[in-house]
């Protein structure tokens, strides 16, 4: 099939809501003008989620990516207007705390805002009442005010962007119901509607909660669950005064200059938000609630626009579900006691298992893109990223949290989507700890060692569906007598002093770590070496038995992932990867013949045996020589330990002597028992991920997705040693030309906390007094220098460790900085890395 030049690509976008309209605008602005947007309902309010959305744009959250999306959305819509009416009204946002836990969380939220460059301020109860006079300030601990947040007028923003896209050549066709997706040779070729077929080189599903319906037509799974969310409006309230103190009577709301004036109010302790409405009736309050039971909706049964009582996304209001929320509203805003709910509806919108959007091109059907599970808050930002992805081949913003292939197969079942989607709804306004796992369904994925881990009292957290031990209660006696600093309630959650004992035992004796959740890929075939050489940054042309740390880079030199690649035979490689997105990336680029890439994770397992006595434990179990001379660092071999065939790799992510031992899942329990029995004389323990994280930070090992992403190049991230430009051409090589560790303007930097009792967890802002003094004549000195990526207490070192992105001028050993932790300034110092065993003597003995 002949390919159309990129700038002449025919694009069909399904859905003319806020995402589809924004995407058409972004694509046409980049020169892709052959864009057709199909909508089943009437324009500009076709009856999807956009048509009823309250339009809240709160930018601050734990995800840097989502914050950037929201910032762009506010900025873009703020520059748009329709007939003189702006598409974004920056009334600001106010979150209030009525509990100590929420007040502490707002301090954390203020830190996140600073990290991501969002202006915000913590307020006293009195100041909160000044911004929102109806508040009962006696109930408040305080509030968090973000003055640049506000209200997006979603339908107006659609109109403005439709007009701009049409002026560049796009067309928007209403009343076109999609009935099929045409395809040939693994590529999309067109969209079938009830009013004709539209040829296409690219099709984007921006159908909102109808996404699974469109996906089913294309044979592409769309992992989202539509749920209904309650929204009610009150009668006009005399207490709602305008910006100059006036109270509008019915009919005056449309006069020039009349506008909403109150900040968006979030009462997250009761899962509520409030916004002002200004209409012909006067000033009213809109109240949104997440406090009710989850109300899932089957997208395949949602009626068409003309068959819906109001609109497809607006379901009948259920007053009984809202009754508790009304009482909570009156408790916070006593003036509501004299009012009532005038009208309400249950509005449908999309949730995913992790609450993030689903973005990207299908690998199974090339040219078919998803831009789904996107709220108005992030709509323009998402559209910009997808447009960049389509036109430039990569988005400027790291999207690994939103990638279509981030979910495991076990996370895509309808039952899983129902459980996790409902949980995402329940937790929208909850205080969520970074380590907090979902409740259901658990356990889902377990390693073969799970029975033994239960016997040892493992405390499990969850990731990627896997049950992951974080510590073992059996090791509690080892923690007795250890001198550890007291922890605050936040850092003590999902932590135990047992982790310190497990780290100590790893440094002094030997420990077993369950590494089964580490993704394992197998790349085979006569073209395997050439393929991996092209895909990765390091030189893999080594003899069988070699293991290499290397990087997956994109075309711009950004770090897509880091890998360990073991050459087990001339045409067979085992790849230690990070996520399903790595598998997807390799499969997309694999040649049609000569290379096979497959995921072997489900059928295999892995134990890390690490510590100074690791060789004493393993050597008696095998006839092969495991001495350093015979089995060096970053080497691999096939052997037997007792009765179990294993692939042993001399690797260590904790900075100690040891091996990663791989076998098939059916023999996993036998391997554990063999190692456990042999290790008893050496004081072996099972150790969890809490100790693991501490040990890896002491050694300075990076965690992809936390410490580095596609937004960073290898030299900035401190992994330039894994780049070998002289090996020949590889993906991303040209983009790195002329870049080195001495030329970068920012660096991933090791910090040690000056106070041995201090702990931080990650994503906190880092301030530099040195940089502030330089900025004094320019940028505000309150702006942070950077932000923390990973952090833990270094039990071997006896102090906290944090890695942070900082300007190169600040990233100089000995430089003093401070980390803002819940509003407190924690002094820290830039340190030379690695902090532990810089000569690599313990690993290479």
mmCIF file of C-alpha atoms in Angstrom, residues 62 64 112 115-116 400-401 434-435 693 696-697 700-709 711-712 716-717 746-751 753 760-766 786-792 801-806 819 833:
data_model
loop_
_atom_site.group_PDB
_atom_site.id
_atom_site.type_symbol
_atom_site.label_atom_id
_atom_site.label_comp_id
_atom_site.label_asym_id
_atom_site.label_seq_id
_atom_site.Cartn_x
_atom_site.Cartn_y
_atom_site.Cartn_z
ATOM 1 C CA UNK A 62 1.226 13.867 42.025
ATOM 2 C CA UNK A 64 4.104 15.862 36.634
ATOM 3 C CA UNK A 112 3.883 19.237 44.542
ATOM 4 C CA UNK A 115 7.853 21.070 42.154
ATOM 5 C CA UNK A 116 5.796 21.343 38.983
ATOM 6 C CA UNK A 400 4.749 6.458 30.102
ATOM 7 C CA UNK A 401 2.035 6.874 32.754
ATOM 8 C CA UNK A 434 2.647 6.831 46.887
ATOM 9 C CA UNK A 435 2.876 3.200 47.992
ATOM 10 C CA UNK A 693 15.098 0.551 47.496
ATOM 11 C CA UNK A 696 19.941 0.688 45.455
ATOM 12 C CA UNK A 697 19.935 4.416 46.297
ATOM 13 C CA UNK A 700 23.233 5.256 43.042
ATOM 14 C CA UNK A 701 21.293 2.933 40.756
ATOM 15 C CA UNK A 702 18.571 4.684 38.756
ATOM 16 C CA UNK A 703 14.948 3.577 38.506
ATOM 17 C CA UNK A 704 13.461 4.283 35.108
ATOM 18 C CA UNK A 705 10.087 6.044 35.280
ATOM 19 C CA UNK A 706 11.072 7.699 38.544
ATOM 20 C CA UNK A 707 14.596 9.051 38.094
ATOM 21 C CA UNK A 708 14.688 9.284 34.298
ATOM 22 C CA UNK A 709 12.222 9.256 31.410
ATOM 23 C CA UNK A 711 12.381 13.879 28.901
ATOM 24 C CA UNK A 712 15.995 13.212 29.893
ATOM 25 C CA UNK A 716 21.876 14.358 32.205
ATOM 26 C CA UNK A 717 20.719 11.198 33.988
ATOM 27 C CA UNK A 746 20.812 19.916 34.414
ATOM 28 C CA UNK A 747 21.709 16.692 36.162
ATOM 29 C CA UNK A 748 20.154 13.937 38.221
ATOM 30 C CA UNK A 749 21.866 14.709 41.483
ATOM 31 C CA UNK A 750 22.558 12.781 44.673
ATOM 32 C CA UNK A 751 21.633 14.558 47.911
ATOM 33 C CA UNK A 753 20.011 14.981 54.224
ATOM 34 C CA UNK A 760 11.654 12.504 52.440
ATOM 35 C CA UNK A 761 9.754 10.296 49.990
ATOM 36 C CA UNK A 762 9.949 11.844 46.516
ATOM 37 C CA UNK A 763 8.497 14.644 44.311
ATOM 38 C CA UNK A 764 9.319 17.321 46.881
ATOM 39 C CA UNK A 765 10.690 20.664 45.636
ATOM 40 C CA UNK A 766 14.384 21.386 46.123
ATOM 41 C CA UNK A 786 14.309 21.229 40.994
ATOM 42 C CA UNK A 787 12.464 18.292 42.462
ATOM 43 C CA UNK A 788 13.155 14.941 44.115
ATOM 44 C CA UNK A 789 12.707 11.782 42.061
ATOM 45 C CA UNK A 790 13.558 8.935 44.454
ATOM 46 C CA UNK A 791 14.271 8.978 48.165
ATOM 47 C CA UNK A 792 14.860 6.565 51.030
ATOM 48 C CA UNK A 801 19.184 9.969 50.573
ATOM 49 C CA UNK A 802 17.383 11.760 47.777
ATOM 50 C CA UNK A 803 17.978 11.993 44.050
ATOM 51 C CA UNK A 804 16.783 15.171 42.377
ATOM 52 C CA UNK A 805 16.838 16.969 39.055
ATOM 53 C CA UNK A 806 18.848 20.174 39.548
ATOM 54 C CA UNK A 819 14.089 20.061 50.442
ATOM 55 C CA UNK A 833 28.091 9.351 44.034
#
